[in-house]
Amino acid sequence: MQFETVFRHVTIVDGTGTDAYQADLAVKDGRIAAIGDLAGCEATQIIDGLHLALSPGFIDVHTHDDTNVIRYPDCQPKISQGVTTVIVGNCGISASPAILAGDPPDPMNLLGKQQDFQYPTFAAYADAVRQAQPAVNVAALVGHTTLRNNVMDDLYRAASAQEISAMKAQLKQAMADGALGLSSGLAYASAKQAPTEEVMALAEELAAYGGIYTTHMRTEFEQILDAMDEAFRTGKHTKVPVVISHLKCAGAGNWGRTVEVLERMESAAQRQDVACDCYPYSASSSTLDLNQVTDEFDIFITWSESHPEHAGKMLKEIAATLGMSLMETAKALQPAGAVYHCMDEADVERVLKYRLTMVGSDGLPNDPHPHPRLWGAFPRVLGYYSRERKLFSLEQAVHKMTGMSAKRFGLQDRGVIAQGAHADLVLFNPDTIKDAASFENPITAAEGIELVMVNGQISYRQGRVSPQRHGRFLSRHQS
């Protein structure tokens, strides 16, 4: 048989968590055509992968790339670290179905300006992604806050029965058009006044379509167990899987509590389908939230519309310069973005190692000084946490970033190396792969990624994104 591409002498880490093995792998018509000893076979190109690992392309289950996959389709921060699929629409904010009368409310402003929200229906968004054909595959959730913004004149209250009915209709149509499910961002002021019943009513639309509910919970601080219980109740009420987004114990008073948090997670997992994702850093990043302003940890200001001259400085440094309190300074900087050094490293490791944890970057691509997770999350798991810290094996690390994620989100024939699966592949050096992005220099490509293939075509090689892009829009449960 004539193959398009053959990888020779590679160490295959297949995404299932089972032991790696040596083999050759052939690609044809966008799929994995053969695995084994392929010496002497005919191929358009043969790639020698001696001393290199070949794994499924990494799946970033938690992104805010909604508008960027269209506006900047090279997707360099993602494909350069081996990501071949991004899931957008997290934390209750999505680019579709969105109808904006004015500036996007916080935190929808993380996704872009008013002119970037051009997709009144989910189908319109899917078509725009297909037309842009980004370098990576895209699958999408529908945001609760986005739905609220479509039908409500005031986000700082509960929705009426009529408004809930309108949101349910929009969500149902989006699910019919291939959305993965519903996300919420109940910690944000624009959704905080939504009672549990409002979210439950929307999530009722998911089960018929095999959808999923993901949540940036109401709090990750002191009342985190109550917030987890609310998320689990929502899933139980609607009989749908629940994913807790970027699970963490935020705030110095909360450090060490991941022991009881994970016990609560494990207890829920005995009764219903639950999981979580996390990013491999002890700092978070979002808009500047007055509720998180404290002197207990460092807060780095990444952007400020009212005082752009203070971007790139610590909040306490700006406060000292202005002769104001931290809270007064934060108010003066609004609207703004921030990185919060709010977590304990032992908690990060505990969550990352947990059996139901997937990896998601939660990177903010529109931030002028982004958190380094945007460019480095996946190589950091492989290099720092697996190879150096020995938190888990290479096989387990890859599973958390591929097979586990694909199964959880219903991405068929992806996330594993198996004959017939889509050829989303990453060739990397397991001895040198590492994140190069830092808090000081966050826009830096990872090291050790040799080649990335998307749908059977080489899309990134030796530090360069291919001018031909091969990503697809992935509808729920679509092969």
GROMACS .gro file of C-alpha atoms in nm:
model
  479
    1MET     CA    1   0.000   0.000   0.000
    2GLN     CA    2   0.116   0.354  -0.078
    3PHE     CA    3   0.108   0.578   0.230
    4GLU     CA    4   0.133   0.955   0.247
    5THR     CA    5   0.352   0.973   0.558
    6VAL     CA    6   0.535   0.709   0.759
    7PHE     CA    7   0.694   0.773   1.100
    8ARG     CA    8   0.978   0.524   1.154
    9HIS     CA    9   1.132   0.404   1.481
   10VAL     CA   10   0.906   0.612   1.707
   11THR     CA   11   0.812   0.549   2.069
   12ILE     CA   12   0.433   0.546   2.055
   13VAL     CA   13   0.251   0.689   2.356
   14ASP     CA   14  -0.101   0.607   2.245
   15GLY     CA   15  -0.313   0.829   2.472
   16THR     CA   16  -0.483   0.545   2.662
   17GLY     CA   17  -0.242   0.544   2.956
   18THR     CA   18  -0.097   0.203   2.865
   19ASP     CA   19   0.277   0.146   2.827
   20ALA     CA   20   0.462   0.310   2.540
   21TYR     CA   21   0.602   0.086   2.266
   22GLN     CA   22   0.833   0.102   1.964
   23ALA     CA   23   0.677   0.090   1.618
   24ASP     CA   24   0.633   0.259   1.283
   25LEU     CA   25   0.312   0.445   1.199
   26ALA     CA   26   0.159   0.525   0.860
   27VAL     CA   27  -0.086   0.800   0.767
   28LYS     CA   28  -0.321   0.807   0.469
   29ASP     CA   29  -0.629   1.016   0.388
   30GLY     CA   30  -0.611   1.203   0.719
   31ARG     CA   31  -0.619   0.891   0.934
   32ILE     CA   32  -0.380   0.644   1.093
   33ALA     CA   33  -0.359   0.368   0.832
   34ALA     CA   34  -0.115   0.120   0.988
   35ILE     CA   35   0.097   0.062   1.300
   36GLY     CA   36   0.379  -0.191   1.327
   37ASP     CA   37   0.694  -0.281   1.135
   38LEU     CA   38   0.656  -0.088   0.812
   39ALA     CA   39   1.009  -0.135   0.679
   40GLY     CA   40   1.011  -0.136   0.300
   41CYS     CA   41   0.669   0.024   0.263
   42GLU     CA   42   0.613   0.299   0.008
   43ALA     CA   43   0.541   0.651   0.128
   44THR     CA   44   0.548   1.004  -0.006
   45GLN     CA   45   0.749   1.111   0.299
   46ILE     CA   46   0.928   0.911   0.567
   47ILE     CA   47   1.007   1.077   0.900
   48ASP     CA   48   1.272   0.917   1.120
   49GLY     CA   49   1.157   0.944   1.481
   50LEU     CA   50   1.441   0.758   1.652
   51HIS     CA   51   1.462   0.864   2.021
   52LEU     CA   52   1.140   1.066   1.979
   53ALA     CA   53   0.788   1.006   2.113
   54LEU     CA   54   0.476   1.013   1.897
   55SER     CA   55   0.152   1.083   2.078
   56PRO     CA   56  -0.199   1.198   1.987
   57GLY     CA   57  -0.230   1.573   1.945
   58PHE     CA   58  -0.301   1.743   2.275
   59ILE     CA   59  -0.660   1.853   2.340
   60ASP     CA   60  -0.691   2.182   2.526
   61VAL     CA   61  -1.023   2.132   2.704
   62HIS     CA   62  -1.033   2.480   2.854
   63THR     CA   63  -0.966   2.773   2.623
   64HIS     CA   64  -1.093   3.120   2.545
   65ASP     CA   65  -0.982   3.108   2.181
   66ASP     CA   66  -1.340   3.159   2.055
   67THR     CA   67  -1.279   3.459   1.829
   68ASN     CA   68  -0.904   3.411   1.792
   69VAL     CA   69  -0.929   3.088   1.593
   70ILE     CA   70  -1.104   3.303   1.330
   71ARG     CA   71  -0.911   3.629   1.363
   72TYR     CA   72  -0.566   3.469   1.403
   73PRO     CA   73  -0.610   3.123   1.247
   74ASP     CA   74  -0.240   3.030   1.269
   75CYS     CA   75  -0.312   2.959   1.639
   76GLN     CA   76   0.060   2.975   1.710
   77PRO     CA   77   0.037   2.968   2.092
   78LYS     CA   78  -0.147   2.637   2.072
   79ILE     CA   79  -0.001   2.444   1.781
   80SER     CA   80   0.355   2.531   1.890
   81GLN     CA   81   0.299   2.333   2.211
   82GLY     CA   82   0.142   2.033   2.038
   83VAL     CA   83  -0.225   2.124   2.078
   84THR     CA   84  -0.431   2.003   1.782
   85THR     CA   85  -0.783   2.063   1.921
   86VAL     CA   86  -0.920   2.347   2.134
   87ILE     CA   87  -1.250   2.354   2.319
   88VAL     CA   88  -1.389   2.707   2.334
   89GLY     CA   89  -1.687   2.864   2.511
   90ASN     CA   90  -1.571   2.801   2.869
   91CYS     CA   91  -1.653   2.987   3.192
   92GLY     CA   92  -1.998   3.092   3.074
   93ILE     CA   93  -1.863   3.308   2.792
   94SER     CA   94  -1.883   3.208   2.426
   95ALA     CA   95  -1.867   3.389   2.094
   96SER     CA   96  -2.197   3.232   1.994
   97PRO     CA   97  -2.488   3.249   1.994
   98ALA     CA   98  -2.422   3.614   2.080
   99ILE     CA   99  -2.610   3.935   2.013
  100LEU     CA  100  -2.438   4.244   2.157
  101ALA     CA  101  -2.606   4.584   2.170
  102GLY     CA  102  -2.291   4.749   2.306
  103ASP     CA  103  -1.954   4.664   2.455
  104PRO     CA  104  -1.926   4.304   2.580
  105PRO     CA  105  -1.979   4.285   2.956
  106ASP     CA  106  -1.711   4.150   3.188
  107PRO     CA  107  -1.586   3.877   3.141
  108MET     CA  108  -1.710   3.843   2.781
  109ASN     CA  109  -1.461   4.120   2.706
  110LEU     CA  110  -1.187   3.856   2.742
  111LEU     CA  111  -1.296   3.721   2.402
  112GLY     CA  112  -1.266   4.050   2.213
  113LYS     CA  113  -1.444   4.375   2.133
  114GLN     CA  114  -1.804   4.421   2.021
  115GLN     CA  115  -1.710   4.385   1.653
  116ASP     CA  116  -1.560   4.041   1.725
  117PHE     CA  117  -1.900   3.900   1.824
  118GLN     CA  118  -2.049   3.841   1.480
  119TYR     CA  119  -2.225   3.509   1.536
  120PRO     CA  120  -2.593   3.537   1.636
  121THR     CA  121  -2.632   3.160   1.599
  122PHE     CA  122  -2.408   2.865   1.680
  123ALA     CA  123  -2.433   2.755   1.317
  124ALA     CA  124  -2.299   3.095   1.204
  125TYR     CA  125  -1.999   3.049   1.433
  126ALA     CA  126  -1.931   2.697   1.308
  127ASP     CA  127  -1.945   2.823   0.948
  128ALA     CA  128  -1.702   3.106   1.030
  129VAL     CA  129  -1.454   2.858   1.180
  130ARG     CA  130  -1.481   2.636   0.873
  131GLN     CA  131  -1.423   2.935   0.647
  132ALA     CA  132  -1.119   3.052   0.845
  133GLN     CA  133  -0.986   2.693   0.865
  134PRO     CA  134  -0.758   2.747   1.163
  135ALA     CA  135  -0.443   2.544   1.223
  136VAL     CA  136  -0.619   2.346   1.498
  137ASN     CA  137  -0.954   2.173   1.533
  138VAL     CA  138  -1.225   2.364   1.720
  139ALA     CA  139  -1.516   2.234   1.929
  140ALA     CA  140  -1.744   2.466   2.125
  141LEU     CA  141  -1.954   2.502   2.437
  142VAL     CA  142  -2.233   2.758   2.479
  143GLY     CA  143  -2.186   3.010   2.758
  144HIS     CA  144  -2.456   3.076   3.018
  145THR     CA  145  -2.350   3.442   3.052
  146THR     CA  146  -2.364   3.483   2.674
  147LEU     CA  147  -2.721   3.352   2.674
  148ARG     CA  148  -2.812   3.584   2.960
  149ASN     CA  149  -2.667   3.880   2.775
  150ASN     CA  150  -2.877   3.793   2.469
  151VAL     CA  151  -3.212   3.810   2.649
  152MET     CA  152  -3.168   4.019   2.966
  153ASP     CA  153  -3.155   4.398   3.010
  154ASP     CA  154  -2.974   4.362   3.345
  155LEU     CA  155  -2.725   4.084   3.422
  156TYR     CA  156  -2.716   4.163   3.793
  157ARG     CA  157  -3.040   3.985   3.875
  158ALA     CA  158  -3.204   3.646   3.829
  159ALA     CA  159  -3.362   3.572   3.491
  160SER     CA  160  -3.741   3.567   3.463
  161ALA     CA  161  -3.932   3.258   3.352
  162GLN     CA  162  -3.978   3.415   3.010
  163GLU     CA  163  -3.605   3.492   2.982
  164ILE     CA  164  -3.514   3.139   3.087
  165SER     CA  165  -3.749   3.004   2.820
  166ALA     CA  166  -3.577   3.221   2.557
  167MET     CA  167  -3.232   3.103   2.671
  168LYS     CA  168  -3.343   2.739   2.663
  169ALA     CA  169  -3.461   2.780   2.304
  170GLN     CA  170  -3.126   2.929   2.198
  171LEU     CA  171  -2.933   2.654   2.377
  172LYS     CA  172  -3.150   2.381   2.226
  173GLN     CA  173  -3.084   2.516   1.876
  174ALA     CA  174  -2.710   2.535   1.943
  175MET     CA  175  -2.710   2.174   2.065
  176ALA     CA  176  -2.895   2.069   1.751
  177ASP     CA  177  -2.625   2.250   1.552
  178GLY     CA  178  -2.342   2.055   1.721
  179ALA     CA  179  -2.249   2.234   2.045
  180LEU     CA  180  -2.076   2.020   2.309
  181GLY     CA  181  -2.285   2.150   2.597
  182LEU     CA  182  -2.329   2.439   2.839
  183SER     CA  183  -2.068   2.625   3.042
  184SER     CA  184  -2.124   2.861   3.334
  185GLY     CA  185  -1.915   3.127   3.506
  186LEU     CA  186  -2.105   3.175   3.829
  187ALA     CA  187  -1.815   3.344   4.008
  188TYR     CA  188  -1.846   3.651   3.784
  189ALA     CA  189  -2.077   3.939   3.872
  190SER     CA  190  -2.259   3.902   3.537
  191ALA     CA  191  -2.382   3.554   3.640
  192LYS     CA  192  -2.354   3.554   4.019
  193GLN     CA  193  -2.719   3.651   4.067
  194ALA     CA  194  -2.836   3.351   3.866
  195PRO     CA  195  -2.984   3.102   4.114
  196THR     CA  196  -2.904   2.732   4.085
  197GLU     CA  197  -3.252   2.673   3.944
  198GLU     CA  198  -3.180   2.901   3.647
  199VAL     CA  199  -2.875   2.698   3.550
  200MET     CA  200  -3.058   2.370   3.609
  201ALA     CA  201  -3.340   2.480   3.379
  202LEU     CA  202  -3.093   2.547   3.097
  203ALA     CA  203  -2.897   2.227   3.158
  204GLU     CA  204  -3.220   2.030   3.111
  205GLU     CA  205  -3.169   2.084   2.737
  206LEU     CA  206  -2.843   1.889   2.734
  207ALA     CA  207  -2.938   1.529   2.809
  208ALA     CA  208  -3.134   1.468   2.489
  209TYR     CA  209  -2.824   1.559   2.288
  210GLY     CA  210  -2.565   1.379   2.500
  211GLY     CA  211  -2.427   1.717   2.610
  212ILE     CA  212  -2.202   1.811   2.901
  213TYR     CA  213  -2.210   2.081   3.171
  214THR     CA  214  -1.886   2.258   3.262
  215THR     CA  215  -1.861   2.522   3.532
  216HIS     CA  216  -1.639   2.795   3.665
  217MET     CA  217  -1.799   2.747   4.004
  218ARG     CA  218  -1.960   3.014   4.218
  219THR     CA  219  -1.643   3.033   4.426
  220GLU     CA  220  -1.300   2.870   4.452
  221PHE     CA  221  -1.233   3.033   4.788
  222GLU     CA  222  -1.367   2.951   5.136
  223GLN     CA  223  -1.709   2.820   5.030
  224ILE     CA  224  -1.566   2.591   4.760
  225LEU     CA  225  -1.734   2.273   4.893
  226ASP     CA  226  -2.076   2.438   4.872
  227ALA     CA  227  -1.996   2.548   4.517
  228MET     CA  228  -1.897   2.192   4.424
  229ASP     CA  229  -2.220   2.057   4.570
  230GLU     CA  230  -2.416   2.306   4.359
  231ALA     CA  231  -2.236   2.187   4.043
  232PHE     CA  232  -2.300   1.822   4.127
  233ARG     CA  233  -2.670   1.890   4.202
  234THR     CA  234  -2.706   2.054   3.862
  235GLY     CA  235  -2.560   1.750   3.689
  236LYS     CA  236  -2.769   1.510   3.893
  237HIS     CA  237  -3.090   1.704   3.826
  238THR     CA  238  -3.031   1.698   3.451
  239LYS     CA  239  -2.855   1.359   3.430
  240VAL     CA  240  -2.557   1.500   3.241
  241PRO     CA  241  -2.181   1.479   3.306
  242VAL     CA  242  -2.023   1.764   3.504
  243VAL     CA  243  -1.674   1.907   3.455
  244ILE     CA  244  -1.545   2.150   3.717
  245SER     CA  245  -1.328   2.402   3.538
  246HIS     CA  246  -0.974   2.484   3.654
  247LEU     CA  247  -1.023   2.315   3.992
  248LYS     CA  248  -0.819   2.496   4.257
  249CYS     CA  249  -0.818   2.619   4.615
  250ALA     CA  250  -0.772   2.994   4.574
  251GLY     CA  251  -0.666   3.232   4.848
  252ALA     CA  252  -0.402   3.185   5.119
  253GLY     CA  253  -0.668   3.086   5.373
  254ASN     CA  254  -0.770   2.800   5.144
  255TRP     CA  255  -0.427   2.647   5.085
  256GLY     CA  256  -0.406   2.277   5.163
  257ARG     CA  257  -0.779   2.216   5.126
  258THR     CA  258  -0.744   2.020   4.801
  259VAL     CA  259  -0.735   1.709   5.022
  260GLU     CA  260  -1.100   1.758   5.124
  261VAL     CA  261  -1.193   1.903   4.783
  262LEU     CA  262  -1.074   1.589   4.607
  263GLU     CA  263  -1.244   1.370   4.868
  264ARG     CA  264  -1.570   1.551   4.783
  265MET     CA  265  -1.500   1.497   4.413
  266GLU     CA  266  -1.431   1.127   4.463
  267SER     CA  267  -1.745   1.087   4.671
  268ALA     CA  268  -1.956   1.248   4.396
  269ALA     CA  269  -1.788   1.028   4.135
  270GLN     CA  270  -1.932   0.720   4.304
  271ARG     CA  271  -2.285   0.845   4.229
  272GLN     CA  272  -2.260   1.042   3.905
  273ASP     CA  273  -2.038   1.129   3.608
  274VAL     CA  274  -1.797   1.405   3.719
  275ALA     CA  275  -1.449   1.525   3.624
  276CYS     CA  276  -1.234   1.837   3.635
  277ASP     CA  277  -0.962   2.017   3.448
  278CYS     CA  278  -0.670   2.223   3.574
  279TYR     CA  279  -0.373   2.416   3.445
  280PRO     CA  280  -0.021   2.338   3.571
  281TYR     CA  281   0.058   2.667   3.746
  282SER     CA  282   0.003   2.817   4.092
  283ALA     CA  283  -0.120   3.149   3.951
  284SER     CA  284  -0.457   3.226   3.791
  285SER     CA  285  -0.548   3.496   3.538
  286SER     CA  286  -0.865   3.681   3.448
  287THR     CA  287  -1.012   4.029   3.455
  288LEU     CA  288  -0.926   4.234   3.764
  289ASP     CA  289  -1.185   4.121   4.019
  290LEU     CA  290  -1.233   4.349   4.320
  291ASN     CA  291  -1.341   4.046   4.524
  292GLN     CA  292  -0.994   3.898   4.481
  293VAL     CA  293  -0.797   4.210   4.578
  294THR     CA  294  -0.584   4.123   4.883
  295ASP     CA  295  -0.236   4.172   5.029
  296GLU     CA  296  -0.204   3.797   5.093
  297PHE     CA  297  -0.048   3.726   4.752
  298ASP     CA  298   0.096   3.914   4.453
  299ILE     CA  299  -0.140   4.052   4.188
  300PHE     CA  300   0.018   4.143   3.855
  301ILE     CA  301  -0.172   4.386   3.629
  302THR     CA  302  -0.161   4.270   3.266
  303TRP     CA  303  -0.371   4.549   3.111
  304SER     CA  304  -0.576   4.852   3.211
  305GLU     CA  305  -0.801   5.056   2.986
  306SER     CA  306  -0.818   5.355   3.219
  307HIS     CA  307  -0.445   5.356   3.309
  308PRO     CA  308  -0.253   5.165   3.041
  309GLU     CA  309   0.074   5.312   3.170
  310HIS     CA  310   0.048   5.087   3.476
  311ALA     CA  311   0.016   4.759   3.285
  312GLY     CA  312   0.302   4.520   3.353
  313LYS     CA  313   0.338   4.611   3.721
  314MET     CA  314   0.236   4.459   4.053
  315LEU     CA  315  -0.080   4.606   4.205
  316LYS     CA  316   0.103   4.689   4.530
  317GLU     CA  317   0.371   4.873   4.330
  318ILE     CA  318   0.106   5.081   4.151
  319ALA     CA  319  -0.068   5.152   4.482
  320ALA     CA  320   0.256   5.276   4.636
  321THR     CA  321   0.318   5.502   4.336
  322LEU     CA  322  -0.032   5.649   4.354
  323GLY     CA  323  -0.038   5.669   4.734
  324MET     CA  324  -0.365   5.474   4.744
  325SER     CA  325  -0.490   5.152   4.904
  326LEU     CA  326  -0.493   4.829   4.703
  327MET     CA  327  -0.872   4.846   4.665
  328GLU     CA  328  -0.873   5.213   4.561
  329THR     CA  329  -0.600   5.137   4.308
  330ALA     CA  330  -0.785   4.836   4.167
  331LYS     CA  331  -1.099   5.046   4.125
  332ALA     CA  332  -0.901   5.318   3.948
  333LEU     CA  333  -0.750   5.067   3.703
  334GLN     CA  334  -1.087   4.921   3.589
  335PRO     CA  335  -1.150   4.767   3.348
  336ALA     CA  336  -0.828   4.570   3.372
  337GLY     CA  337  -0.671   4.223   3.366
  338ALA     CA  338  -0.462   4.048   3.628
  339VAL     CA  339  -0.253   3.745   3.717
  340TYR     CA  340  -0.318   3.628   4.074
  341HIS     CA  341  -0.046   3.428   4.251
  342CYS     CA  342  -0.320   3.278   4.465
  343MET     CA  343  -0.246   2.905   4.489
  344ASP     CA  344  -0.019   2.669   4.679
  345GLU     CA  345   0.207   2.448   4.467
  346ALA     CA  346   0.125   2.135   4.669
  347ASP     CA  347  -0.245   2.190   4.589
  348VAL     CA  348  -0.167   2.226   4.218
  349GLU     CA  349   0.023   1.896   4.217
  350ARG     CA  350  -0.249   1.717   4.412
  351VAL     CA  351  -0.521   1.823   4.165
  352LEU     CA  352  -0.307   1.762   3.858
  353LYS     CA  353  -0.228   1.408   3.972
  354TYR     CA  354  -0.592   1.322   4.054
  355ARG     CA  355  -0.735   1.042   3.842
  356LEU     CA  356  -1.025   1.247   3.697
  357THR     CA  357  -0.822   1.557   3.606
  358MET     CA  358  -0.770   1.665   3.246
  359VAL     CA  359  -0.535   1.943   3.135
  360GLY     CA  360  -0.663   2.275   3.006
  361SER     CA  361  -0.458   2.590   2.957
  362ASP     CA  362  -0.727   2.853   3.035
  363GLY     CA  363  -0.500   3.088   2.839
  364LEU     CA  364  -0.622   3.437   2.750
  365PRO     CA  365  -0.501   3.504   2.394
  366ASN     CA  366  -0.611   3.868   2.387
  367ASP     CA  367  -0.412   3.964   2.695
  368PRO     CA  368  -0.113   4.181   2.594
  369HIS     CA  369   0.095   4.020   2.872
  370PRO     CA  370  -0.066   3.676   2.901
  371HIS     CA  371  -0.018   3.416   3.171
  372PRO     CA  372   0.255   3.175   3.046
  373ARG     CA  373  -0.002   2.893   3.038
  374LEU     CA  374  -0.119   3.026   2.700
  375TRP     CA  375   0.206   2.910   2.537
  376GLY     CA  376   0.340   2.650   2.781
  377ALA     CA  377   0.076   2.446   2.965
  378PHE     CA  378   0.111   2.111   2.787
  379PRO     CA  379   0.492   2.090   2.760
  380ARG     CA  380   0.505   2.195   3.127
  381VAL     CA  381   0.302   1.889   3.224
  382LEU     CA  382   0.537   1.662   3.027
  383GLY     CA  383   0.866   1.830   3.115
  384TYR     CA  384   0.832   1.968   3.465
  385TYR     CA  385   0.559   1.761   3.628
  386SER     CA  386   0.621   1.424   3.461
  387ARG     CA  387   0.994   1.413   3.380
  388GLU     CA  388   1.132   1.630   3.662
  389ARG     CA  389   0.880   1.608   3.946
  390LYS     CA  390   0.782   1.250   3.855
  391LEU     CA  391   0.421   1.326   3.950
  392PHE     CA  392   0.306   1.064   3.699
  393SER     CA  393   0.446   0.865   3.408
  394LEU     CA  394   0.478   1.000   3.056
  395GLU     CA  395   0.194   0.769   2.953
  396GLN     CA  396  -0.036   0.904   3.227
  397ALA     CA  397   0.055   1.263   3.144
  398VAL     CA  398  -0.030   1.214   2.777
  399HIS     CA  399  -0.356   1.037   2.869
  400LYS     CA  400  -0.466   1.341   3.072
  401MET     CA  401  -0.410   1.560   2.767
  402THR     CA  402  -0.551   1.333   2.494
  403GLY     CA  403  -0.756   1.015   2.538
  404MET     CA  404  -0.924   1.115   2.863
  405SER     CA  405  -1.023   1.452   2.717
  406ALA     CA  406  -1.153   1.316   2.386
  407LYS     CA  407  -1.369   1.059   2.563
  408ARG     CA  408  -1.503   1.312   2.813
  409PHE     CA  409  -1.609   1.560   2.544
  410GLY     CA  410  -1.729   1.308   2.286
  411LEU     CA  411  -1.459   1.377   2.026
  412GLN     CA  412  -1.480   1.055   1.830
  413ASP     CA  413  -1.169   0.891   1.681
  414ARG     CA  414  -0.944   1.153   1.838
  415GLY     CA  415  -0.714   1.154   2.138
  416VAL     CA  416  -0.573   0.807   2.074
  417ILE     CA  417  -0.326   0.640   1.842
  418ALA     CA  418  -0.515   0.353   1.687
  419GLN     CA  419  -0.570   0.231   1.334
  420GLY     CA  420  -0.852   0.433   1.177
  421ALA     CA  421  -0.826   0.727   1.420
  422HIS     CA  422  -0.779   1.079   1.287
  423ALA     CA  423  -0.410   1.157   1.240
  424ASP     CA  424  -0.375   1.439   1.493
  425LEU     CA  425  -0.021   1.368   1.611
  426VAL     CA  426   0.269   1.525   1.802
  427LEU     CA  427   0.630   1.418   1.759
  428PHE     CA  428   0.836   1.536   2.056
  429ASN     CA  429   1.157   1.470   2.244
  430PRO     CA  430   1.060   1.334   2.587
  431ASP     CA  431   1.406   1.420   2.724
  432THR     CA  432   1.397   1.788   2.630
  433ILE     CA  433   1.034   1.895   2.602
  434LYS     CA  434   0.966   2.189   2.832
  435ASP     CA  435   0.773   2.512   2.860
  436ALA     CA  436   0.985   2.816   2.779
  437ALA     CA  437   0.717   3.078   2.852
  438SER     CA  438   0.762   3.256   3.186
  439PHE     CA  439   0.572   3.522   3.378
  440GLU     CA  440   0.837   3.772   3.266
  441ASN     CA  441   0.845   3.656   2.900
  442PRO     CA  442   0.518   3.474   2.842
  443ILE     CA  443   0.507   3.487   2.461
  444THR     CA  444   0.764   3.215   2.403
  445ALA     CA  445   0.726   2.887   2.215
  446ALA     CA  446   0.791   2.560   2.394
  447GLU     CA  447   1.103   2.350   2.341
  448GLY     CA  448   1.117   1.988   2.228
  449ILE     CA  449   0.819   1.986   1.990
  450GLU     CA  450   0.956   1.848   1.665
  451LEU     CA  451   0.642   1.823   1.451
  452VAL     CA  452   0.264   1.855   1.478
  453MET     CA  453   0.022   1.689   1.238
  454VAL     CA  454  -0.346   1.790   1.213
  455ASN     CA  455  -0.585   1.568   1.020
  456GLY     CA  456  -0.297   1.392   0.849
  457GLN     CA  457  -0.111   1.704   0.735
  458ILE     CA  458   0.205   1.851   0.886
  459SER     CA  459   0.097   2.181   1.038
  460TYR     CA  460   0.397   2.277   1.255
  461ARG     CA  461   0.760   2.178   1.213
  462GLN     CA  462   1.090   2.308   1.351
  463GLY     CA  463   0.933   2.617   1.504
  464ARG     CA  464   0.719   2.716   1.207
  465VAL     CA  465   0.345   2.705   1.146
  466SER     CA  466   0.264   2.569   0.800
  467PRO     CA  467   0.107   2.826   0.564
  468GLN     CA  468  -0.153   2.560   0.483
  469ARG     CA  469  -0.393   2.504   0.772
  470HIS     CA  470  -0.587   2.184   0.828
  471GLY     CA  471  -0.807   2.231   1.137
  472ARG     CA  472  -1.177   2.147   1.132
  473PHE     CA  473  -1.484   2.242   1.326
  474LEU     CA  474  -1.582   1.942   1.538
  475SER     CA  475  -1.949   1.897   1.615
  476ARG     CA  476  -2.052   1.690   1.915
  477HIS     CA  477  -2.003   1.315   1.863
  478GLN     CA  478  -1.896   1.374   1.503
  479SER     CA  479  -1.627   1.145   1.366
   0.00000   0.00000   0.00000
